[in-house]
Coordinates of C-alpha atoms and ligand atoms in Angstrom, one line a residue:
V137 CA 109.2 3.2 116.9
R138 CA 105.5 2.8 115.8
V139 CA 104.4 4.8 112.8
G140 CA 100.8 6.6 111.9
I141 CA 99.6 5.9 108.7
L142 CA 96.3 8.7 107.3
G143 CA 95.3 5.5 105.4
G144 CA 95.2 2.2 104.6
G145 CA 95.5 1.4 101.5
Q146 CA 97.6 -0.7 99.0
L147 CA 100.4 1.9 100.0
G148 CA 100.0 1.7 103.6
R149 CA 100.6 -2.5 103.5
M150 CA 103.9 -1.6 101.4
L151 CA 105.0 0.6 104.4
A152 CA 103.9 -2.2 106.7
L153 CA 105.6 -4.3 104.8
A154 CA 109.1 -2.7 104.4
G155 CA 108.9 -1.1 108.7
I156 CA 108.0 -4.2 109.9
P157 CA 111.5 -5.7 109.3
L158 CA 113.1 -2.9 110.6
G159 CA 110.9 -3.2 114.2
I160 CA 108.7 -0.3 113.9
G161 CA 105.3 -1.0 114.3
F162 CA 102.2 0.5 112.5
D163 CA 98.2 2.4 113.4
V164 CA 96.5 3.1 110.2
L165 CA 93.7 5.4 110.4
E166 CA 90.8 4.7 107.8
P167 CA 87.0 4.8 107.4
G168 CA 86.4 1.7 105.3
P169 CA 86.9 -1.7 107.4
D170 CA 88.4 -3.5 105.0
A171 CA 91.7 -2.0 104.7
P172 CA 94.7 -3.8 102.9
A173 CA 96.8 -2.2 105.3
A174 CA 94.7 -3.4 108.2
A175 CA 96.3 -7.5 107.8
L176 CA 99.8 -6.1 109.4
A177 CA 98.8 -2.8 110.8
R178 CA 96.8 -1.7 114.3
H179 CA 93.2 0.0 112.6
V180 CA 91.8 3.3 113.7
V181 CA 88.2 3.0 111.8
A182 CA 87.6 6.2 111.5
D183 CA 86.4 9.3 108.9
Y184 CA 90.0 11.2 108.8
D185 CA 88.7 14.1 110.1
D186 CA 87.4 12.5 112.9
P187 CA 89.0 14.2 116.3
E188 CA 88.3 11.2 118.3
G189 CA 90.3 8.9 115.9
L190 CA 93.0 11.3 115.4
R191 CA 93.3 11.5 119.1
R192 CA 94.2 8.3 119.0
L193 CA 96.1 7.6 116.4
A194 CA 98.3 10.6 118.1
A195 CA 98.6 8.9 121.1
A196 CA 99.2 5.7 120.0
C197 CA 102.8 7.0 117.4
D198 CA 105.7 8.4 117.3
V199 CA 105.3 9.9 114.3
V200 CA 102.4 10.0 111.7
T201 CA 102.6 10.2 108.0
Y202 CA 99.8 9.8 104.6
E203 CA 99.6 6.8 102.0
F204 CA 96.3 9.5 100.2
E205 CA 97.2 12.9 99.7
N206 CA 92.8 13.6 100.2
V207 CA 93.1 13.7 103.4
P208 CA 92.1 16.4 105.0
V209 CA 95.1 19.1 105.8
D210 CA 93.1 20.5 108.7
A211 CA 92.8 17.0 110.2
A212 CA 96.7 16.7 109.8
R213 CA 97.5 20.2 111.0
A214 CA 95.1 19.2 114.0
L215 CA 97.4 16.0 114.1
A216 CA 100.8 17.8 114.0
R217 CA 99.8 19.6 116.9
D218 CA 100.5 16.5 119.4
V219 CA 102.8 14.2 117.2
P220 CA 105.5 14.9 114.4
V221 CA 103.2 14.6 110.7
L222 CA 106.1 14.2 108.4
P223 CA 105.7 15.2 105.2
P224 CA 104.2 18.3 106.5
P225 CA 100.7 19.0 106.1
D226 CA 102.3 22.0 103.7
A227 CA 103.2 19.9 101.5
L228 CA 99.8 17.6 101.4
E229 CA 98.0 21.1 101.4
A230 CA 100.2 21.9 98.1
A231 CA 99.5 18.4 96.4
Q232 CA 95.6 18.6 96.7
D233 CA 94.7 21.8 94.9
R234 CA 95.9 22.0 91.1
R235 CA 96.5 25.6 91.6
T236 CA 98.4 25.3 94.9
E237 CA 100.5 23.4 93.3
K238 CA 101.0 24.7 90.7
A239 CA 101.6 28.0 92.2
L240 CA 105.0 26.0 94.3
F241 CA 106.5 24.4 90.8
D242 CA 105.9 28.7 89.5
R243 CA 107.3 30.0 93.0
V244 CA 110.5 27.6 93.1
G245 CA 111.2 28.1 88.9
I246 CA 109.7 24.8 87.4
P247 CA 108.0 24.8 83.9
V248 CA 104.8 24.1 83.5
H249 CA 102.7 24.4 80.8
R250 CA 99.9 27.0 80.3
Y251 CA 97.2 27.3 82.2
A252 CA 94.1 29.1 84.2
T253 CA 92.4 28.6 86.6
V254 CA 88.5 29.1 86.3
A255 CA 85.2 29.2 88.0
S256 CA 82.8 29.6 85.9
A257 CA 81.6 28.3 82.1
K258 CA 82.4 32.5 81.4
E259 CA 85.8 32.3 82.9
L260 CA 86.5 28.6 80.7
A261 CA 85.5 30.6 77.5
D262 CA 88.0 33.2 78.6
A263 CA 90.5 30.7 79.9
L264 CA 90.7 28.6 76.4
E265 CA 91.8 31.6 74.7
H266 CA 94.1 32.4 77.1
V267 CA 95.5 28.8 77.0
G268 CA 94.8 27.5 73.3
L269 CA 93.6 24.1 71.6
P270 CA 93.9 21.5 72.5
A271 CA 93.0 21.6 76.6
I272 CA 92.6 19.8 79.4
L273 CA 89.7 21.1 82.5
K274 CA 90.9 19.6 85.6
T275 CA 88.8 19.8 88.9
R276 CA 91.5 21.5 91.4
R277 CA 90.7 19.2 93.6
A278 CA 90.4 15.2 94.3
G279 CA 91.2 14.7 91.2
Y280 CA 93.6 11.6 90.4
D281 CA 94.0 9.0 88.0
G282 CA 91.8 11.2 85.0
K283 CA 88.8 11.2 87.0
G284 CA 87.4 15.2 87.3
Q285 CA 89.0 15.5 83.6
V286 CA 87.7 16.5 80.1
V287 CA 89.9 17.3 76.5
V288 CA 89.1 20.0 75.6
R289 CA 89.2 20.3 71.0
G290 CA 86.5 23.3 70.2
V291 CA 84.6 25.8 72.1
D292 CA 81.5 25.0 70.7
D293 CA 79.8 25.4 74.1
P294 CA 81.8 26.1 77.1
A295 CA 78.7 25.5 79.2
E296 CA 78.5 21.8 78.5
V297 CA 82.0 21.1 78.9
W298 CA 82.1 22.9 82.4
G299 CA 79.1 20.8 83.3
R300 CA 81.1 17.8 82.9
V301 CA 83.4 19.0 85.3
G302 CA 80.4 19.0 87.9
G303 CA 81.4 23.2 87.8
E304 CA 84.0 22.4 89.7
P305 CA 87.1 24.6 90.8
S306 CA 88.9 23.6 87.8
I307 CA 91.9 24.5 86.0
V308 CA 92.3 24.1 82.4
E309 CA 96.1 24.0 80.8
S310 CA 96.6 23.4 77.6
L311 CA 97.2 19.5 76.2
V312 CA 100.7 18.8 75.5
D313 CA 102.0 16.9 72.8
F314 CA 104.9 14.8 74.8
D315 CA 107.2 12.4 73.6
R316 CA 107.0 10.5 77.0
E317 CA 105.7 11.0 80.8
L318 CA 107.9 10.2 83.3
S319 CA 108.3 10.9 87.1
I320 CA 111.0 10.8 89.4
L321 CA 111.3 9.8 92.9
G322 CA 113.7 11.5 95.7
V323 CA 113.5 11.0 99.8
R324 CA 114.8 13.5 101.6
S325 CA 115.1 12.5 105.3
G326 CA 115.2 13.8 108.6
V327 CA 118.9 16.1 108.6
G328 CA 118.2 17.1 105.1
E329 CA 120.0 14.4 103.5
I330 CA 118.4 14.0 99.7
R331 CA 118.7 11.1 97.3
F332 CA 117.5 10.0 93.9
Y333 CA 116.0 6.8 91.7
P334 CA 116.8 7.4 88.4
L335 CA 114.2 8.8 86.2
I336 CA 110.9 5.9 85.4
E337 CA 108.9 5.9 82.3
N338 CA 105.3 5.8 82.4
H339 CA 102.8 4.4 80.6
H340 CA 98.5 5.7 80.9
R341 CA 95.5 3.8 79.8
A342 CA 92.1 6.3 80.7
G343 CA 94.6 8.5 82.9
I344 CA 95.5 5.2 85.3
L345 CA 99.1 4.2 85.4
R346 CA 99.5 0.8 82.8
L347 CA 103.0 0.6 82.9
S348 CA 106.2 1.8 84.2
L349 CA 109.2 1.2 82.9
A350 CA 113.2 2.0 85.3
P351 CA 115.4 3.4 84.7
A352 CA 113.2 4.8 82.1
P353 CA 115.4 4.1 78.8
A354 CA 117.3 6.4 77.2
V355 CA 117.6 9.3 79.9
T356 CA 120.9 12.0 79.3
A357 CA 123.0 12.8 82.4
A358 CA 121.5 16.6 82.1
L359 CA 117.6 15.0 82.1
Q360 CA 118.2 13.0 85.2
A361 CA 120.1 16.4 87.1
A362 CA 117.1 18.3 85.6
A363 CA 114.4 15.9 87.1
E364 CA 116.5 16.2 90.4
A365 CA 117.2 19.9 90.6
A366 CA 113.5 20.1 90.4
A367 CA 112.7 17.9 92.8
A368 CA 115.1 19.0 95.1
R369 CA 113.7 22.5 94.9
V370 CA 110.1 21.3 95.7
M371 CA 111.6 19.3 98.9
E372 CA 113.6 22.5 100.1
E373 CA 111.2 25.1 100.0
L374 CA 108.8 22.5 101.9
G375 CA 111.2 21.3 103.9
Y376 CA 110.2 17.9 103.6
V377 CA 111.1 14.4 105.3
G378 CA 110.1 11.5 102.9
V379 CA 109.1 10.1 99.8
L380 CA 108.2 12.9 96.7
A381 CA 107.0 11.9 93.6
I382 CA 107.0 14.3 90.3
E383 CA 105.1 13.5 87.1
L384 CA 106.5 15.1 84.4
F385 CA 106.1 15.1 80.7
Q386 CA 109.4 15.1 78.5
V387 CA 109.1 17.3 75.4
G388 CA 112.5 17.1 73.5
D389 CA 115.5 17.8 75.8
R390 CA 113.0 19.9 78.3
L391 CA 110.8 18.5 81.5
L392 CA 107.4 20.3 82.4
A393 CA 105.8 19.1 85.5
N394 CA 102.4 18.0 85.8
E395 CA 102.0 16.9 89.1
M396 CA 103.3 15.8 92.5
A397 CA 102.5 13.8 94.8
P398 CA 104.0 14.1 98.8
R399 CA 104.2 10.1 99.1
V400 CA 105.3 7.1 97.9
H401 CA 103.6 6.5 94.4
N402 CA 102.6 4.3 92.4
S403 CA 105.8 4.4 89.2
G404 CA 108.0 3.3 92.1
H405 CA 106.7 -0.1 93.0
W406 CA 109.4 -1.2 91.5
T407 CA 112.1 -0.5 93.2
I408 CA 111.1 -3.2 96.1
E409 CA 113.0 -6.2 94.3
G410 CA 114.4 -3.3 91.5
A411 CA 116.5 -1.1 93.6
E412 CA 118.7 -1.8 96.7
T413 CA 116.3 -0.2 99.2
S414 CA 112.9 0.0 97.6
Q415 CA 110.6 3.5 98.3
F416 CA 108.8 2.1 101.2
E417 CA 111.7 1.3 103.2
Q418 CA 112.7 5.0 102.4
H419 CA 109.9 6.7 103.2
V420 CA 109.5 4.4 107.0
R421 CA 113.3 5.5 107.4
A422 CA 112.6 9.4 106.4
V423 CA 109.9 10.1 109.1
A424 CA 110.9 7.5 111.5
G425 CA 114.4 9.7 111.5
L426 CA 116.6 6.8 110.3
P427 CA 119.6 7.2 107.8
L428 CA 118.6 6.8 103.9
G429 CA 119.1 3.8 102.4
S430 CA 120.7 3.2 98.9
T431 CA 118.6 3.9 95.7
A432 CA 121.5 1.9 93.4
V433 CA 119.3 -0.5 90.9
R434 CA 119.5 -3.6 90.0
G435 CA 119.2 -4.4 86.4
Y436 CA 116.1 -3.3 84.2
S437 CA 112.9 -3.8 86.0
A438 CA 109.3 -3.3 85.1
M439 CA 106.0 -3.2 86.6
L440 CA 102.7 -3.4 85.6
N441 CA 99.4 -2.3 87.4
L442 CA 96.9 -5.1 87.6
L443 CA 93.5 -3.3 87.0
G444 CA 90.2 -4.5 87.4
T445 CA 91.0 -8.1 87.4
T446 CA 94.1 -10.8 89.0
P447 CA 95.4 -13.2 86.4
D448 CA 96.7 -16.6 87.5
S449 CA 99.2 -16.3 89.8
T450 CA 100.4 -20.0 88.4
A451 CA 100.9 -18.2 84.8
V452 CA 102.2 -15.2 86.7
L453 CA 104.9 -16.7 88.9
S454 CA 106.0 -19.3 85.7
I455 CA 107.7 -16.4 84.0
P456 CA 111.5 -15.6 85.1
G457 CA 112.4 -12.7 87.3
V458 CA 108.5 -12.0 88.3
H459 CA 107.3 -11.4 91.7
L460 CA 103.5 -10.8 91.9
H461 CA 101.7 -8.1 94.8
V462 CA 98.5 -8.5 95.0
Y463 CA 96.8 -6.2 97.7
G464 CA 93.9 -8.1 98.7
K465 CA 90.7 -5.8 97.5
A466 CA 87.5 -6.6 96.2
P467 CA 87.5 -6.7 92.5
R468 CA 85.6 -3.6 90.4
P469 CA 86.6 -2.5 86.9
G470 CA 89.7 -0.1 86.9
R471 CA 90.4 -0.9 90.0
K472 CA 94.0 -0.3 90.9
L473 CA 94.4 -4.9 93.0
G474 CA 98.0 -5.7 92.9
H475 CA 101.0 -5.2 90.1
V476 CA 104.0 -7.3 89.3
T477 CA 107.1 -6.5 89.5
V478 CA 109.6 -8.3 86.4
R479 CA 112.8 -8.0 86.4
A480 CA 116.1 -8.3 83.9
D481 CA 120.0 -8.4 83.9
D482 CA 119.4 -7.4 80.1
P483 CA 117.1 -5.0 78.8
M484 CA 116.1 -7.7 75.3
D485 CA 115.0 -10.7 78.3
L486 CA 113.1 -8.0 80.0
R487 CA 111.2 -6.7 76.7
D488 CA 110.4 -10.5 76.1
R489 CA 109.2 -11.4 79.8
I490 CA 107.1 -7.9 80.3
A491 CA 105.5 -9.4 76.7
L492 CA 104.0 -12.4 78.5
L493 CA 103.1 -10.3 81.1
E494 CA 100.8 -8.8 78.8
R495 CA 99.5 -11.8 77.6
L496 CA 98.8 -13.4 80.8
I497 CA 97.1 -9.6 82.7
D498 CA 94.9 -8.6 79.7
R499 CA 93.2 -11.9 79.7
P500 CA 91.7 -12.0 83.3
G501 CA 92.5 -15.4 84.8
Ligands
AMP247 P1 97.2 14.0 85.8 O1 95.9 14.0 86.9 O2 96.9 15.0 86.0 O3 97.7 12.5 86.0 O4 96.5 13.7 84.4 C1 96.1 12.3 84.1 C2 96.9 12.3 82.7 O5 96.6 12.3 81.6 C3 98.7 12.0 82.5 O6 99.1 11.5 83.3 C4 98.7 12.3 80.8 O7 98.4 10.8 80.6 C5 97.5 12.5 80.7 N1 96.8 14.2 81.1 C6 97.1 14.9 81.8 N2 97.1 16.4 81.2 C7 97.8 16.9 80.9 C8 98.0 17.2 79.7 N3 98.4 19.1 79.8 N4 98.8 17.1 78.7 C9 98.5 15.9 78.2 N5 98.1 15.0 78.4 C10 97.5 15.4 80.3

């Protein structure tokens, strides 16, 4: 079996690392010449909407998936005429636009915070009346890791705020005073079987994921069940196949959906060492038509992203329970260059190991 991947970044690289032992080969389509996945896959160097590149990918592969959600939907649909594309392009479409994403959550009955779509400074002023302050303005498209977002605390000058998102079609949402951020990761197979990992607790800095704890501490069975039910409804609605992540805000005992990712997710990297079957292997199994694996968890895990710099490997690997992942990307401020997963059988040991790692990671090696 050969799996094609639209996008050749670190997620593609980790999908290949998981699929190769299963006897699966990979082709990645990615415009950049130094794709992190290219060390493990055949590399089609082409733009995501280049018909010739897409044709080559379709001809080489039995199924195509994606690791990057800003792939043009038209390209995914064109490809789907020649080869199965999983998760279905409808999932890609829903996730690309914050308005269609919210509409999907509304349709399947998942609570979201108050929001309104806006296309001008005038509409922004009206929307802020409806949504209330403080609020957050986000471009509808091509937003990730907190890019294209502006927190609005007063409405002195809507035109100025509007200018700060570049006058792009946007949504404005109430700023949620959440207790914490969680994510739910599930996988649905080609025959409709669904499995979930335990809820994950996520900590961001400047809109970028910094630390994930898995399983999230102090999760009640009811909270886990609510998150699973929400994600299952999205998957059923879309006829989904593969791994899906939904980012959630916990407010008291309620969950509000923030956004979804129709792909493997940064908050699931800990599953490589912290679960019986990693999210990457699950995704490959699902899109390749293979049975899913167990999502059982091994002890307590934390994942720390390496943002902008990578620490000294010797120091990192001297800490017990640590696993280092470096993606082979050129350093740039804030860029995800790798991650570290640390595991322990006891939550107190995990806490101590995280503290040791944080000292190394915040001080570049
Ligand atoms: P997003 O790009 O929507 O995932 O937003 C990135 C991060 O910004 C989230 O993980 C939150 O930490 C924060 N954020 C986004 N939307 C809201 C909101 N409506 N209320 C409070 N914080 C938010």
